[in-house]
mmCIF file of C-alpha atoms in Angstrom:
data_model
loop_
_atom_site.group_PDB
_atom_site.id
_atom_site.type_symbol
_atom_site.label_atom_id
_atom_site.label_comp_id
_atom_site.label_asym_id
_atom_site.label_seq_id
_atom_site.Cartn_x
_atom_site.Cartn_y
_atom_site.Cartn_z
ATOM 1 C CA MET A 1 99.170 -190.704 26.732
ATOM 2 C CA LYS A 2 97.431 -188.085 24.606
ATOM 3 C CA ASP A 3 98.100 -184.455 25.019
ATOM 4 C CA HIS A 4 94.953 -182.682 26.198
ATOM 5 C CA HIS A 5 94.999 -180.023 23.527
ATOM 6 C CA VAL A 6 94.835 -179.356 19.864
ATOM 7 C CA LYS A 7 97.226 -176.898 18.187
ATOM 8 C CA LEU A 8 94.957 -174.335 16.445
ATOM 9 C CA THR A 9 95.791 -172.451 13.278
ATOM 10 C CA GLU A 10 94.658 -168.899 12.639
ATOM 11 C CA THR A 11 91.969 -170.369 10.390
ATOM 12 C CA ASP A 12 90.845 -172.641 13.189
ATOM 13 C CA ARG A 13 90.543 -169.698 15.483
ATOM 14 C CA GLU A 14 88.439 -167.780 12.964
ATOM 15 C CA ILE A 15 86.090 -170.792 12.579
ATOM 16 C CA LEU A 16 85.586 -170.930 16.403
ATOM 17 C CA LYS A 17 85.051 -167.143 16.347
ATOM 18 C CA SER A 18 82.214 -167.525 13.796
ATOM 19 C CA TYR A 19 80.585 -170.217 15.859
ATOM 20 C CA SER A 20 80.672 -167.884 18.884
ATOM 21 C CA THR A 21 78.905 -165.199 16.998
ATOM 22 C CA MET A 22 76.362 -167.724 15.624
ATOM 23 C CA LEU A 23 75.558 -168.826 19.234
ATOM 24 C CA GLU A 24 74.501 -165.263 20.194
ATOM 25 C CA GLY A 25 71.890 -165.224 17.535
ATOM 26 C CA LEU A 26 70.783 -168.774 18.298
ATOM 27 C CA SER A 27 70.269 -167.924 21.949
ATOM 28 C CA MET A 28 68.054 -164.893 20.954
ATOM 29 C CA TYR A 29 65.770 -167.411 19.120
ATOM 30 C CA LEU A 30 65.741 -170.339 21.495
ATOM 31 C CA GLY A 31 65.452 -168.505 24.797
ATOM 32 C CA GLU A 32 66.764 -169.092 28.311
ATOM 33 C CA GLY A 33 65.629 -172.691 28.520
ATOM 34 C CA TYR A 34 68.659 -173.577 26.291
ATOM 35 C CA GLU A 35 72.240 -173.525 27.480
ATOM 36 C CA LEU A 36 74.749 -173.098 24.653
ATOM 37 C CA VAL A 37 78.441 -173.929 25.204
ATOM 38 C CA LEU A 38 81.271 -173.648 22.742
ATOM 39 C CA HIS A 39 84.439 -175.498 23.686
ATOM 40 C CA SER A 40 87.910 -174.964 22.139
ATOM 41 C CA LEU A 41 90.062 -178.085 22.145
ATOM 42 C CA GLU A 42 93.184 -175.919 22.515
ATOM 43 C CA ASP A 43 93.169 -176.602 26.286
ATOM 44 C CA TYR A 44 90.860 -179.219 27.736
ATOM 45 C CA SER A 45 91.242 -177.890 31.223
ATOM 46 C CA SER A 46 89.637 -174.491 30.304
ATOM 47 C CA SER A 47 87.915 -175.278 27.126
ATOM 48 C CA ALA A 48 84.656 -173.347 27.355
ATOM 49 C CA VAL A 49 85.175 -170.140 25.367
ATOM 50 C CA LYS A 50 81.571 -169.213 25.070
ATOM 51 C CA VAL A 51 78.780 -169.975 27.580
ATOM 52 C CA ILE A 52 75.203 -168.603 27.177
ATOM 53 C CA HIS A 53 72.553 -169.271 29.837
ATOM 54 C CA GLY A 54 74.966 -171.360 31.868
ATOM 55 C CA LEU A 55 72.756 -171.143 34.903
ATOM 56 C CA HIS A 56 71.362 -174.585 34.208
ATOM 57 C CA THR A 57 74.775 -176.247 34.805
ATOM 58 C CA GLY A 58 76.562 -173.487 36.635
ATOM 59 C CA ARG A 59 79.233 -173.300 34.020
ATOM 60 C CA THR A 60 81.071 -170.113 32.934
ATOM 61 C CA GLU A 61 83.715 -169.340 30.395
ATOM 62 C CA GLY A 62 86.932 -171.058 31.238
ATOM 63 C CA ALA A 63 85.175 -174.207 32.486
ATOM 64 C CA PRO A 64 86.884 -177.547 31.540
ATOM 65 C CA LEU A 65 85.423 -180.217 29.327
ATOM 66 C CA THR A 66 83.073 -182.580 31.216
ATOM 67 C CA ASP A 67 83.976 -186.250 31.685
ATOM 68 C CA LEU A 68 81.031 -187.127 29.293
ATOM 69 C CA ALA A 69 82.273 -184.621 26.711
ATOM 70 C CA LEU A 70 85.734 -186.233 26.795
ATOM 71 C CA ASN A 71 84.118 -189.631 26.252
ATOM 72 C CA LEU A 72 81.906 -188.245 23.383
ATOM 73 C CA LEU A 73 85.010 -186.685 21.788
ATOM 74 C CA GLU A 74 86.698 -190.093 21.701
ATOM 75 C CA GLU A 75 83.637 -191.515 20.035
ATOM 76 C CA MET A 76 83.470 -188.774 17.435
ATOM 77 C CA GLN A 77 87.162 -189.262 16.512
ATOM 78 C CA LYS A 78 86.517 -192.796 15.336
ATOM 79 C CA GLU A 79 86.510 -193.327 11.589
ATOM 80 C CA ASP A 80 82.920 -194.611 11.425
ATOM 81 C CA ALA A 81 81.559 -191.906 13.802
ATOM 82 C CA ASP A 82 78.480 -189.923 12.920
ATOM 83 C CA SER A 83 79.814 -186.531 11.896
ATOM 84 C CA ARG A 84 76.539 -184.796 12.845
ATOM 85 C CA GLY A 85 77.156 -185.206 16.553
ATOM 86 C CA ILE A 86 75.595 -187.189 19.460
ATOM 87 C CA THR A 87 72.369 -186.472 21.235
ATOM 88 C CA TYR A 88 71.490 -187.826 24.713
ATOM 89 C CA PHE A 89 69.733 -187.141 28.043
ATOM 90 C CA THR A 90 71.649 -186.232 31.213
ATOM 91 C CA HIS A 91 71.238 -184.343 34.559
ATOM 92 C CA ASN A 92 72.918 -181.393 36.106
ATOM 93 C CA LYS A 93 74.368 -181.268 39.597
ATOM 94 C CA LYS A 94 70.951 -180.698 41.090
ATOM 95 C CA GLY A 95 69.631 -183.868 39.428
ATOM 96 C CA GLU A 96 67.496 -181.785 37.011
ATOM 97 C CA PRO A 97 66.956 -183.337 33.577
ATOM 98 C CA LEU A 98 68.555 -182.051 30.422
ATOM 99 C CA LYS A 99 68.280 -183.057 26.781
ATOM 100 C CA SER A 100 71.648 -182.478 25.098
ATOM 101 C CA VAL A 101 73.536 -182.627 21.863
ATOM 102 C CA THR A 102 77.221 -182.363 21.385
ATOM 103 C CA ILE A 103 78.326 -181.412 17.878
ATOM 104 C CA PRO A 104 81.884 -181.481 16.584
ATOM 105 C CA VAL A 105 83.388 -178.271 15.203
ATOM 106 C CA ARG A 106 85.842 -179.097 12.392
ATOM 107 C CA GLY A 107 88.668 -176.842 11.322
ATOM 108 C CA GLU A 108 91.478 -177.184 8.791
ATOM 109 C CA LYS A 109 92.105 -180.633 7.391
ATOM 110 C CA ASP A 110 88.739 -181.771 8.886
ATOM 111 C CA ARG A 111 90.229 -181.960 12.344
ATOM 112 C CA ILE A 112 87.887 -181.630 15.364
ATOM 113 C CA ILE A 113 88.967 -178.335 16.975
ATOM 114 C CA GLY A 114 86.018 -177.728 19.205
ATOM 115 C CA LEU A 115 82.636 -178.935 20.508
ATOM 116 C CA LEU A 116 79.277 -177.190 20.415
ATOM 117 C CA CYS A 117 77.038 -178.303 23.228
ATOM 118 C CA ILE A 118 73.347 -177.490 23.530
ATOM 119 C CA ASN A 119 71.476 -178.438 26.705
ATOM 120 C CA PHE A 120 67.723 -177.987 26.975
ATOM 121 C CA TYR A 121 66.571 -177.612 30.620
ATOM 122 C CA LEU A 122 63.585 -180.091 30.644
ATOM 123 C CA ASN A 123 62.065 -178.394 33.728
ATOM 124 C CA THR A 124 61.527 -175.214 31.808
ATOM 125 C CA PRO A 125 57.830 -174.217 32.357
ATOM 126 C CA PHE A 126 55.890 -174.816 29.157
ATOM 127 C CA SER A 127 54.527 -171.226 29.352
ATOM 128 C CA GLU A 128 58.044 -169.860 29.440
ATOM 129 C CA TYR A 129 59.200 -172.056 26.604
ATOM 130 C CA ILE A 130 56.217 -171.255 24.288
ATOM 131 C CA SER A 131 56.469 -167.488 25.041
ATOM 132 C CA ASN A 132 59.632 -167.333 22.838
ATOM 133 C CA PHE A 133 57.642 -168.393 19.820
ATOM 134 C CA VAL A 134 54.410 -166.263 20.151
ATOM 135 C CA ALA A 135 53.822 -162.554 19.848
ATOM 136 C CA CYS A 136 52.955 -162.093 23.494
ATOM 137 C CA GLY A 137 56.316 -163.395 24.622
ATOM 138 C CA LEU A 138 59.783 -161.963 24.172
ATOM 139 C CA LYS A 139 59.684 -159.445 21.454
ATOM 140 C CA PRO A 140 61.972 -159.605 18.415
ATOM 141 C CA GLN A 141 63.761 -156.503 17.208
ATOM 142 C CA GLU A 142 60.962 -153.943 16.418
ATOM 143 C CA GLN A 143 62.185 -153.189 12.971
ATOM 144 C CA TYR A 144 61.862 -156.854 11.944
ATOM 145 C CA GLU A 145 58.509 -157.607 13.620
ATOM 146 C CA ASN A 146 55.711 -158.961 11.444
ATOM 147 C CA ARG A 147 57.908 -158.878 8.359
ATOM 148 C CA LYS A 148 56.889 -161.054 5.321
ATOM 149 C CA GLU A 149 59.548 -163.593 4.197
ATOM 150 C CA ASN A 150 59.596 -165.206 0.709
ATOM 151 C CA PHE A 151 60.572 -168.919 0.994
ATOM 152 C CA SER A 152 61.286 -169.462 -2.724
ATOM 153 C CA SER A 153 62.611 -172.709 -4.154
ATOM 154 C CA SER A 154 65.101 -171.051 -6.548
ATOM 155 C CA SER A 155 66.821 -167.713 -7.137
ATOM 156 C CA VAL A 156 64.704 -167.196 -10.204
ATOM 157 C CA GLU A 157 61.464 -167.644 -8.325
ATOM 158 C CA LEU A 158 62.754 -165.403 -5.501
ATOM 159 C CA LEU A 159 63.514 -162.609 -8.034
ATOM 160 C CA GLU A 160 60.131 -162.927 -9.694
ATOM 161 C CA ASP A 161 58.276 -162.984 -6.358
ATOM 162 C CA MET A 162 60.127 -159.889 -5.083
ATOM 163 C CA VAL A 163 59.623 -157.853 -8.209
ATOM 164 C CA GLU A 164 55.955 -158.774 -8.503
ATOM 165 C CA GLU A 165 55.331 -157.991 -4.808
ATOM 166 C CA ILE A 166 57.033 -154.602 -5.046
ATOM 167 C CA ARG A 167 55.260 -153.857 -8.298
ATOM 168 C CA ARG A 168 51.914 -154.461 -6.694
ATOM 169 C CA GLU A 169 52.675 -152.252 -3.650
ATOM 170 C CA VAL A 170 53.752 -149.401 -5.897
ATOM 171 C CA ILE A 171 50.708 -149.641 -8.151
ATOM 172 C CA GLU A 172 48.346 -149.666 -5.182
ATOM 173 C CA ASP A 173 50.031 -146.505 -3.731
ATOM 174 C CA LYS A 174 47.930 -143.677 -5.301
ATOM 175 C CA ASP A 175 50.478 -141.109 -4.132
ATOM 176 C CA ILE A 176 53.041 -142.364 -6.673
ATOM 177 C CA LEU A 177 52.654 -140.984 -10.157
ATOM 178 C CA THR A 178 52.376 -143.427 -12.978
ATOM 179 C CA SER A 179 55.492 -141.857 -14.572
ATOM 180 C CA ASN A 180 57.521 -142.605 -11.439
ATOM 181 C CA ARG A 181 56.391 -146.172 -10.744
ATOM 182 C CA ASN A 182 59.318 -147.978 -12.421
ATOM 183 C CA LYS A 183 61.795 -145.773 -10.700
ATOM 184 C CA GLU A 184 60.088 -146.345 -7.282
ATOM 185 C CA ILE A 185 59.982 -150.155 -7.872
ATOM 186 C CA ILE A 186 63.690 -150.265 -8.691
ATOM 187 C CA GLN A 187 64.511 -148.117 -5.682
ATOM 188 C CA ARG A 188 62.648 -150.393 -3.276
ATOM 189 C CA LEU A 189 64.244 -153.459 -4.763
ATOM 190 C CA TYR A 190 67.679 -151.864 -4.459
ATOM 191 C CA GLN A 191 67.069 -151.090 -0.749
ATOM 192 C CA LYS A 192 66.166 -154.834 -0.276
ATOM 193 C CA GLY A 193 69.469 -155.857 -1.786
ATOM 194 C CA ILE A 194 68.029 -157.766 -4.732
ATOM 195 C CA TYR A 195 70.629 -156.393 -7.101
ATOM 196 C CA ASN A 196 73.314 -158.390 -5.429
ATOM 197 C CA MET A 197 71.753 -161.506 -7.013
ATOM 198 C CA LYS A 198 72.637 -162.736 -10.492
ATOM 199 C CA ASP A 199 70.448 -161.748 -13.373
ATOM 200 C CA ALA A 200 68.329 -159.410 -11.136
ATOM 201 C CA VAL A 201 68.624 -156.454 -13.536
ATOM 202 C CA VAL A 202 67.632 -158.489 -16.544
ATOM 203 C CA ARG A 203 64.653 -160.131 -14.785
ATOM 204 C CA THR A 204 63.483 -156.688 -13.418
ATOM 205 C CA ALA A 205 63.623 -155.231 -16.956
ATOM 206 C CA GLU A 206 61.580 -158.231 -18.335
ATOM 207 C CA ILE A 207 58.870 -158.038 -15.688
ATOM 208 C CA LEU A 208 58.540 -154.269 -15.946
ATOM 209 C CA GLY A 209 58.670 -154.232 -19.742
ATOM 210 C CA ILE A 210 61.649 -151.800 -19.890
ATOM 211 C CA SER A 211 65.256 -152.130 -21.114
ATOM 212 C CA LYS A 212 67.985 -153.277 -18.801
ATOM 213 C CA ASN A 213 69.843 -150.072 -19.601
ATOM 214 C CA THR A 214 66.969 -148.053 -17.992
ATOM 215 C CA VAL A 215 67.306 -150.298 -14.885
ATOM 216 C CA TYR A 216 71.038 -149.610 -14.789
ATOM 217 C CA LEU A 217 70.442 -145.892 -15.240
ATOM 218 C CA HIS A 218 68.151 -145.884 -12.136
ATOM 219 C CA LEU A 219 70.693 -147.855 -10.176
ATOM 220 C CA ARG A 220 73.544 -145.466 -11.054
ATOM 221 C CA ASN A 221 71.403 -142.527 -9.864
ATOM 222 C CA LEU A 222 70.613 -144.349 -6.588
ATOM 223 C CA GLU A 223 74.301 -145.131 -5.909
ATOM 224 C CA GLN A 224 75.211 -141.507 -6.478
ATOM 225 C CA GLU A 225 72.600 -140.182 -3.983
#
């Protein structure tokens, strides 16, 4: 008879902790129609270590694995199992329909140390569901609303796109003196974190037509401020 637990290492615990943090952000994006549950296999009888929007199944943290989850775990532990997880349809205690996926969480030595379960409540009103993805619905954090995002295919393309975009913004700003444009461009790029990327200084210098030492000079001044 198998023991209903997995002995977790400190690394395993940190992996589960990182998943728990990730679920918080995922729930912000998906909305209340999605129940998110993270199970630790350290103790099957109280495996749920994170439950978000548990109203759809009535579960809270400390709940045990379900009978279906136990069965799915057995399937996932087989050698030829699909490592991505298993998706299926089920019902809660009220008979309401759910579309679900159970994903294995792997720790050290590729052992399954937990399960990530996502249940979509299929009776969620369409208006409530769609409101998460349009401006009139739940608002994102104000400081990130209506921000442009560059979906570049490579780091080189991303660097070039960002430098060119900031350069245009600065040139169009008539309040910035011509003599201060390069400094302003480098400052804005610095604030966006671009200089954490490889070759960013060299590429900035090439696009702006200045030496890389000039870029480094501006960066040193910014770090001292």
